[in-house]
PDB file of C-alpha atoms in Angstrom:
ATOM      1  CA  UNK A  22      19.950   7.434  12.024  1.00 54.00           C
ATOM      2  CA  UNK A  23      17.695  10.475  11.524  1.00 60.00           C
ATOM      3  CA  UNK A  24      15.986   9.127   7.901  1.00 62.00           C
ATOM      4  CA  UNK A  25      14.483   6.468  10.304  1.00 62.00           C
ATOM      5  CA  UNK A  26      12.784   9.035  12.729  1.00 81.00           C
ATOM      6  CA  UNK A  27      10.976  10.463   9.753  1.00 92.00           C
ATOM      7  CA  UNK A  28       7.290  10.202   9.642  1.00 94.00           C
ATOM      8  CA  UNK A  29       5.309   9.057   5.982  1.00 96.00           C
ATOM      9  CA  UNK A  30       4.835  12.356   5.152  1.00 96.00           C
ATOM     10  CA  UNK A  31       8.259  13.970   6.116  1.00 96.00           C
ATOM     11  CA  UNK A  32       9.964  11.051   3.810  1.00 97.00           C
ATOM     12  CA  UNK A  33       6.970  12.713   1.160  1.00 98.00           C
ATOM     13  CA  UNK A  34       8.570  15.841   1.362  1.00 98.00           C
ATOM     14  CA  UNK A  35      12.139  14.844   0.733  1.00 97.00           C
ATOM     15  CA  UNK A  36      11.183  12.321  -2.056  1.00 98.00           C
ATOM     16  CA  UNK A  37       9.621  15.539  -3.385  1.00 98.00           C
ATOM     17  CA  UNK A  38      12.497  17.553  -2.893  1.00 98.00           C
ATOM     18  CA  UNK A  39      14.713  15.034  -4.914  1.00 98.00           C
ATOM     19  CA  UNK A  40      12.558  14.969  -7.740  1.00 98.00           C
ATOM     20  CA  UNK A  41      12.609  18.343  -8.040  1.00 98.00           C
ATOM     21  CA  UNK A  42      16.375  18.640  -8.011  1.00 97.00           C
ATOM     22  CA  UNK A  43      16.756  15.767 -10.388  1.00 96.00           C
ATOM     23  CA  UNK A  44      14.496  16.683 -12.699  1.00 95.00           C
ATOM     24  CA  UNK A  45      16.391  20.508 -12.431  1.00 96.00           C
ATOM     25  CA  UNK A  46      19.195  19.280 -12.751  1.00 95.00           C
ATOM     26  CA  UNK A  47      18.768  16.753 -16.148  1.00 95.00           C
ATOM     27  CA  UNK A  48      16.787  20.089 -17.845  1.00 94.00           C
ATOM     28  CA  UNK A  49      19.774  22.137 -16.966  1.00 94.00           C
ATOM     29  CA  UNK A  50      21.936  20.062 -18.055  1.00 95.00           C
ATOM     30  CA  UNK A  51      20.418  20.078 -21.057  1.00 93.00           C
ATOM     31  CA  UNK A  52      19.075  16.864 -21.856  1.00 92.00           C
ATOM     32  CA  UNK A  53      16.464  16.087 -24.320  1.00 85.00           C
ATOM     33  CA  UNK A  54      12.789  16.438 -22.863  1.00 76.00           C
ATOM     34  CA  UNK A  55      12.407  12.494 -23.376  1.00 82.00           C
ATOM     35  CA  UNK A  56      16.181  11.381 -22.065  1.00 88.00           C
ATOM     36  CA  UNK A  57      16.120   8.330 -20.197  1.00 92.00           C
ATOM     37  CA  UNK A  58      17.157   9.677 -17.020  1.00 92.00           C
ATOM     38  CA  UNK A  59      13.473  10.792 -16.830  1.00 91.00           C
ATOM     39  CA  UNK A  60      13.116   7.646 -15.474  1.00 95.00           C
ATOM     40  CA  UNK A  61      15.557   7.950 -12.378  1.00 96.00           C
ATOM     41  CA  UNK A  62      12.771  10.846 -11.314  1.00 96.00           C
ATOM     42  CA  UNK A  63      10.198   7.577 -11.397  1.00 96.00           C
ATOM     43  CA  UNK A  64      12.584   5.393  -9.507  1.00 98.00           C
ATOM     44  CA  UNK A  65      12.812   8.001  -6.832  1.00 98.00           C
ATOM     45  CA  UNK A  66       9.394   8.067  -6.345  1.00 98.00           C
ATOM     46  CA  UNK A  67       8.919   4.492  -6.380  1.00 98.00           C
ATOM     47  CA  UNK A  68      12.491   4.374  -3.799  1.00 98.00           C
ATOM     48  CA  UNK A  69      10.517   6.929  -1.281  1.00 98.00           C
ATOM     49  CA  UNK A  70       7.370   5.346  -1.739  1.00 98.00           C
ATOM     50  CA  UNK A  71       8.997   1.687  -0.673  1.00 98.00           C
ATOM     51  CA  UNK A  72      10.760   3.434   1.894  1.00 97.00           C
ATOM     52  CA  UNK A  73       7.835   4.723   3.608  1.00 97.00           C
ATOM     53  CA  UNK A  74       6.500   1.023   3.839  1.00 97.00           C
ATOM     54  CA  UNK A  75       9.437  -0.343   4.679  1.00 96.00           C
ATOM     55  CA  UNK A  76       9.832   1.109   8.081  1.00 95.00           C
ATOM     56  CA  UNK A  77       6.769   0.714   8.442  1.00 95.00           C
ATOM     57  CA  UNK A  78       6.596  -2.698   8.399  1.00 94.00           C
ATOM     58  CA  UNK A  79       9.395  -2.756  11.143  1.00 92.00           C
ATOM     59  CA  UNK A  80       7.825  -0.602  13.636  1.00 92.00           C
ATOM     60  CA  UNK A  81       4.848  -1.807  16.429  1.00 90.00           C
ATOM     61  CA  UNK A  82       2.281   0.048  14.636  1.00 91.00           C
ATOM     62  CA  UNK A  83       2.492  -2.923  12.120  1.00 92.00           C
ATOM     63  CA  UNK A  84      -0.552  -4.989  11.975  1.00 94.00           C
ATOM     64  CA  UNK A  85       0.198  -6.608   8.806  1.00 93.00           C
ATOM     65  CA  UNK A  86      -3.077  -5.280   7.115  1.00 94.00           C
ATOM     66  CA  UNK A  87      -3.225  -3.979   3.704  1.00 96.00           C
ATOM     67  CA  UNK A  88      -5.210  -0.772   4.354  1.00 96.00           C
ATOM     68  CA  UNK A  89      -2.303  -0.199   7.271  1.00 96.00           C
ATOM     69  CA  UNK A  90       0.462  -0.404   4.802  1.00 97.00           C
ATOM     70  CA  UNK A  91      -1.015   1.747   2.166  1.00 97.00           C
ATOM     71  CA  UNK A  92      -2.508   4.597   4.255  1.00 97.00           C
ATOM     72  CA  UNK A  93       1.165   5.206   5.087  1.00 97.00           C
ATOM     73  CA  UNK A  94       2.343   4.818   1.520  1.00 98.00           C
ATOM     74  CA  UNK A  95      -0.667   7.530   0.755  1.00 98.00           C
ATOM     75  CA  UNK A  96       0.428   9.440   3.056  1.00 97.00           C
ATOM     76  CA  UNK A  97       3.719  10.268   1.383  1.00 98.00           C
ATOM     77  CA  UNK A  98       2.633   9.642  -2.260  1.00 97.00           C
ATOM     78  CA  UNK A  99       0.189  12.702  -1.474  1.00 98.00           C
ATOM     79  CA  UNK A 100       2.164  14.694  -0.371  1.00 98.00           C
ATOM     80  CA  UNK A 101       4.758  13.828  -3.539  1.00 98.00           C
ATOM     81  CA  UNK A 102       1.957  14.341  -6.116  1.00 97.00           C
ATOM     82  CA  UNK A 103       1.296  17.449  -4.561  1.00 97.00           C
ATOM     83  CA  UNK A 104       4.796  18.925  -4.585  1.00 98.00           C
ATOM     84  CA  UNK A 105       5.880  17.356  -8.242  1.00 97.00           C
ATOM     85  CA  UNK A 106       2.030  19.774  -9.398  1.00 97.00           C
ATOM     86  CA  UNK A 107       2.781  22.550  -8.030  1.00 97.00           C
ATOM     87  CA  UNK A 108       6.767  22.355  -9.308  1.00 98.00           C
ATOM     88  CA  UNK A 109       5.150  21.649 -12.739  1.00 96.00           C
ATOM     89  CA  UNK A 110       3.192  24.556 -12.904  1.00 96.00           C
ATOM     90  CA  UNK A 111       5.858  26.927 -11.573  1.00 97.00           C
ATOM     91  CA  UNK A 112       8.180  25.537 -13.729  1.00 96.00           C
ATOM     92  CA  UNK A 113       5.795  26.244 -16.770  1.00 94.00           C
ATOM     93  CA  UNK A 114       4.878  29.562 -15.586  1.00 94.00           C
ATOM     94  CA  UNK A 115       8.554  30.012 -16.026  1.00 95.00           C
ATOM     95  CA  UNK A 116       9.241  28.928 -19.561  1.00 94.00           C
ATOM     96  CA  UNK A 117       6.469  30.488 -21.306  1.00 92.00           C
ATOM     97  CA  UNK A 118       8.745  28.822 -24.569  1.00 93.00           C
ATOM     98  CA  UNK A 119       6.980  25.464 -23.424  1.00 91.00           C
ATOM     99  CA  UNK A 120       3.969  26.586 -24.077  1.00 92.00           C
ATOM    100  CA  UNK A 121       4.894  28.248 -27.461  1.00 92.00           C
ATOM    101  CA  UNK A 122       6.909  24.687 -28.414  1.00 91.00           C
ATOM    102  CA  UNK A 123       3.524  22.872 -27.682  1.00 91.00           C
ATOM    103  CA  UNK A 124       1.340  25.328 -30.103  1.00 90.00           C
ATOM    104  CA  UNK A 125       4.321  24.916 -33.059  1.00 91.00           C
ATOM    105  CA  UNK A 126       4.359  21.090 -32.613  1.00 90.00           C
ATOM    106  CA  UNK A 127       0.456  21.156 -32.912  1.00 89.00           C
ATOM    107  CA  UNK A 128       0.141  23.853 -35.652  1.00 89.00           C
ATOM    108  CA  UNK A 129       2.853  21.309 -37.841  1.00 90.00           C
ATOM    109  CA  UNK A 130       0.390  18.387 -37.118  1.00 90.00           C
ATOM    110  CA  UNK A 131      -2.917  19.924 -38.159  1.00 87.00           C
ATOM    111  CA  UNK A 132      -0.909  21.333 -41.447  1.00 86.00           C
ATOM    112  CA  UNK A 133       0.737  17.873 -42.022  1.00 89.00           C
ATOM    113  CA  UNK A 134      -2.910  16.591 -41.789  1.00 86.00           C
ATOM    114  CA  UNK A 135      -4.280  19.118 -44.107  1.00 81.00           C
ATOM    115  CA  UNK A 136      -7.937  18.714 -42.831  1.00 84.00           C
ATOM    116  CA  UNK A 137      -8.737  22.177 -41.234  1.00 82.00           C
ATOM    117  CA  UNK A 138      -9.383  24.937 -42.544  1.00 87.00           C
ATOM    118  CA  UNK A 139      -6.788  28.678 -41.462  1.00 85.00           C
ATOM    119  CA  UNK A 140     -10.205  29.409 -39.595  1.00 91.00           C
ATOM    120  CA  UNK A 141     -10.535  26.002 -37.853  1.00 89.00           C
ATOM    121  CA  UNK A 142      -6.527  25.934 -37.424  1.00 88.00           C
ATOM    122  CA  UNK A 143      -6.447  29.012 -35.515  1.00 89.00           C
ATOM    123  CA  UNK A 144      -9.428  28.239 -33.258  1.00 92.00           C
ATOM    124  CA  UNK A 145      -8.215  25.533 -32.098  1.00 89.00           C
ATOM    125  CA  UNK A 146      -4.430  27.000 -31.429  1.00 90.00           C
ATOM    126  CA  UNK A 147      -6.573  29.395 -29.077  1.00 92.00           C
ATOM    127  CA  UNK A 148      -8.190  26.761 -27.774  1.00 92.00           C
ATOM    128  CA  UNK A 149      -4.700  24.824 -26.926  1.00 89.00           C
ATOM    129  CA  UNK A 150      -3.384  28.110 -25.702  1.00 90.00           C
ATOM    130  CA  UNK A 151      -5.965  28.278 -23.346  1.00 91.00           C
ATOM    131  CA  UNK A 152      -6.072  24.929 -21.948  1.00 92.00           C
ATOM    132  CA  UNK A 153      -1.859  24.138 -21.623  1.00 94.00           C
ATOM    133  CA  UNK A 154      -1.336  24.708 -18.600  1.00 93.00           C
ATOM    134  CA  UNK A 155      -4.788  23.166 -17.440  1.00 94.00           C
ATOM    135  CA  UNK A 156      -3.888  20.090 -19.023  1.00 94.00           C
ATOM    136  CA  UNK A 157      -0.673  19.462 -17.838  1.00 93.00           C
ATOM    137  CA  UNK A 158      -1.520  19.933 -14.749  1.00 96.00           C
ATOM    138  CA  UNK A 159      -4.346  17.574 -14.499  1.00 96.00           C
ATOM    139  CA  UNK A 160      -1.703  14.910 -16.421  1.00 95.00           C
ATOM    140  CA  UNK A 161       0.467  15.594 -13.541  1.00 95.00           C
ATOM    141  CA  UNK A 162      -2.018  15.223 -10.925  1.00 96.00           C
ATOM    142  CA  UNK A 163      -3.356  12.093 -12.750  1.00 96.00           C
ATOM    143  CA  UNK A 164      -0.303  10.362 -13.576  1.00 96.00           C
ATOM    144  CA  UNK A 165       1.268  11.161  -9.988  1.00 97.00           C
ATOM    145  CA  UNK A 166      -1.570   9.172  -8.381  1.00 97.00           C
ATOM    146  CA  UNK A 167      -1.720   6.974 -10.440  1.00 97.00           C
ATOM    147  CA  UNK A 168       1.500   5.594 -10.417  1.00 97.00           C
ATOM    148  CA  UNK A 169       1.937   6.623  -6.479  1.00 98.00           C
ATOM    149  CA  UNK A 170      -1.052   4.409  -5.669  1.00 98.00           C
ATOM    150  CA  UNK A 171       0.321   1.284  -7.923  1.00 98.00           C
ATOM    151  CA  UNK A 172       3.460   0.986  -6.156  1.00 98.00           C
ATOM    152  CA  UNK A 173       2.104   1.673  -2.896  1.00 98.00           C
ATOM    153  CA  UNK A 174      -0.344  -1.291  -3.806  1.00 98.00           C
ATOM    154  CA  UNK A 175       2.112  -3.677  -5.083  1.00 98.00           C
ATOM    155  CA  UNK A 176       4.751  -2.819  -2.158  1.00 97.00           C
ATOM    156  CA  UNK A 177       2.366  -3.045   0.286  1.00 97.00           C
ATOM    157  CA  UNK A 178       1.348  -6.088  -0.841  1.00 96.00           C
ATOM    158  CA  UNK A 179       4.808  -7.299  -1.000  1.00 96.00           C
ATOM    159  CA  UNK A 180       6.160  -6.805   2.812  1.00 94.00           C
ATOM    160  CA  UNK A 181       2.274  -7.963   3.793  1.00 92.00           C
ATOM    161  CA  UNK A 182       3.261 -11.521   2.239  1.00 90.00           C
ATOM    162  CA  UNK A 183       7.177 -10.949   3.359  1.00 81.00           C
ATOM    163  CA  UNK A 184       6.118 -11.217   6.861  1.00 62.00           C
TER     164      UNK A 184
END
């Protein structure tokens, strides 16, 4: 089958390229920003990441070493974390209305707190204005690692033991 020629980081770029379309197609569909099908983007991730180690673990290259199994999870995590950043901040440069839901949502919360003053409210709408997309981004690249190198560490542990 040709899925089974493809190296750690080719399987990288199609997880990628799922994600994307999923998480395209459940905002175009228009599903709440927090629907529950968010999480079939996750189990993607986690599917291609398992993948990955999976054939790896059949193939001659296998030593049955920790650091062997995760440097080929890492090498399609990587590549993963970098396609779902730079899809987020396309995808934000494109809905500018993101941004302007995010400074609403926060203007509501400082006025439902009542402690700042119209001076202190508005510096610090700037100051969210200014740092959005920076922020997001850095969540993305955060959270993609993150969660790319936990299931690449339990999985890897997993076929090390299954052997």
């Amino acid at each position: 089958m040709m899925f089974q020629k493809l190296d750690a980081t080719r399987k990288g770029l199609l997880t990628g390229a799922i994600m994307i379309v999923l998480s395209l197609v459940i905002f175009y569909s228009g599903q709440p920003f927090d629907s529950p099908l968010q999480y079939l983007i996750y189990a993607v991730y986690a599917g291609g990441i398992i993948w990955t180690i999976y054939d790896f673990s059949k193939t001659e290259e296998n030593n049955n070493k920790f650091g062997s199994f995760f440097l080929q999870a890492f090498k399609c995590f990587i590549v993963v974390s970098l396609l779902m950043v730079v899809f987020t901040f396309v995808f934000n440069k494109m809905h500018p209305e993101f941004k302007d839901d995010m400074v609403k949502a926060y203007q509501d919360e400082m006025l439902s707190k009542g402690n700042s003053t119209p001076e202190e409210m508005a510096k610090n709408i700037e100051k969210a204005k200014d740092y959005y997309l920076t922020m997001l981004i850095s969540g993305a690249i955060f959270g993609y690692l993150l969660i790319g190198a936990a299931i690449s560490a339990a999985a890897s542990l997993f076929f090390m033991k299954r052997k």
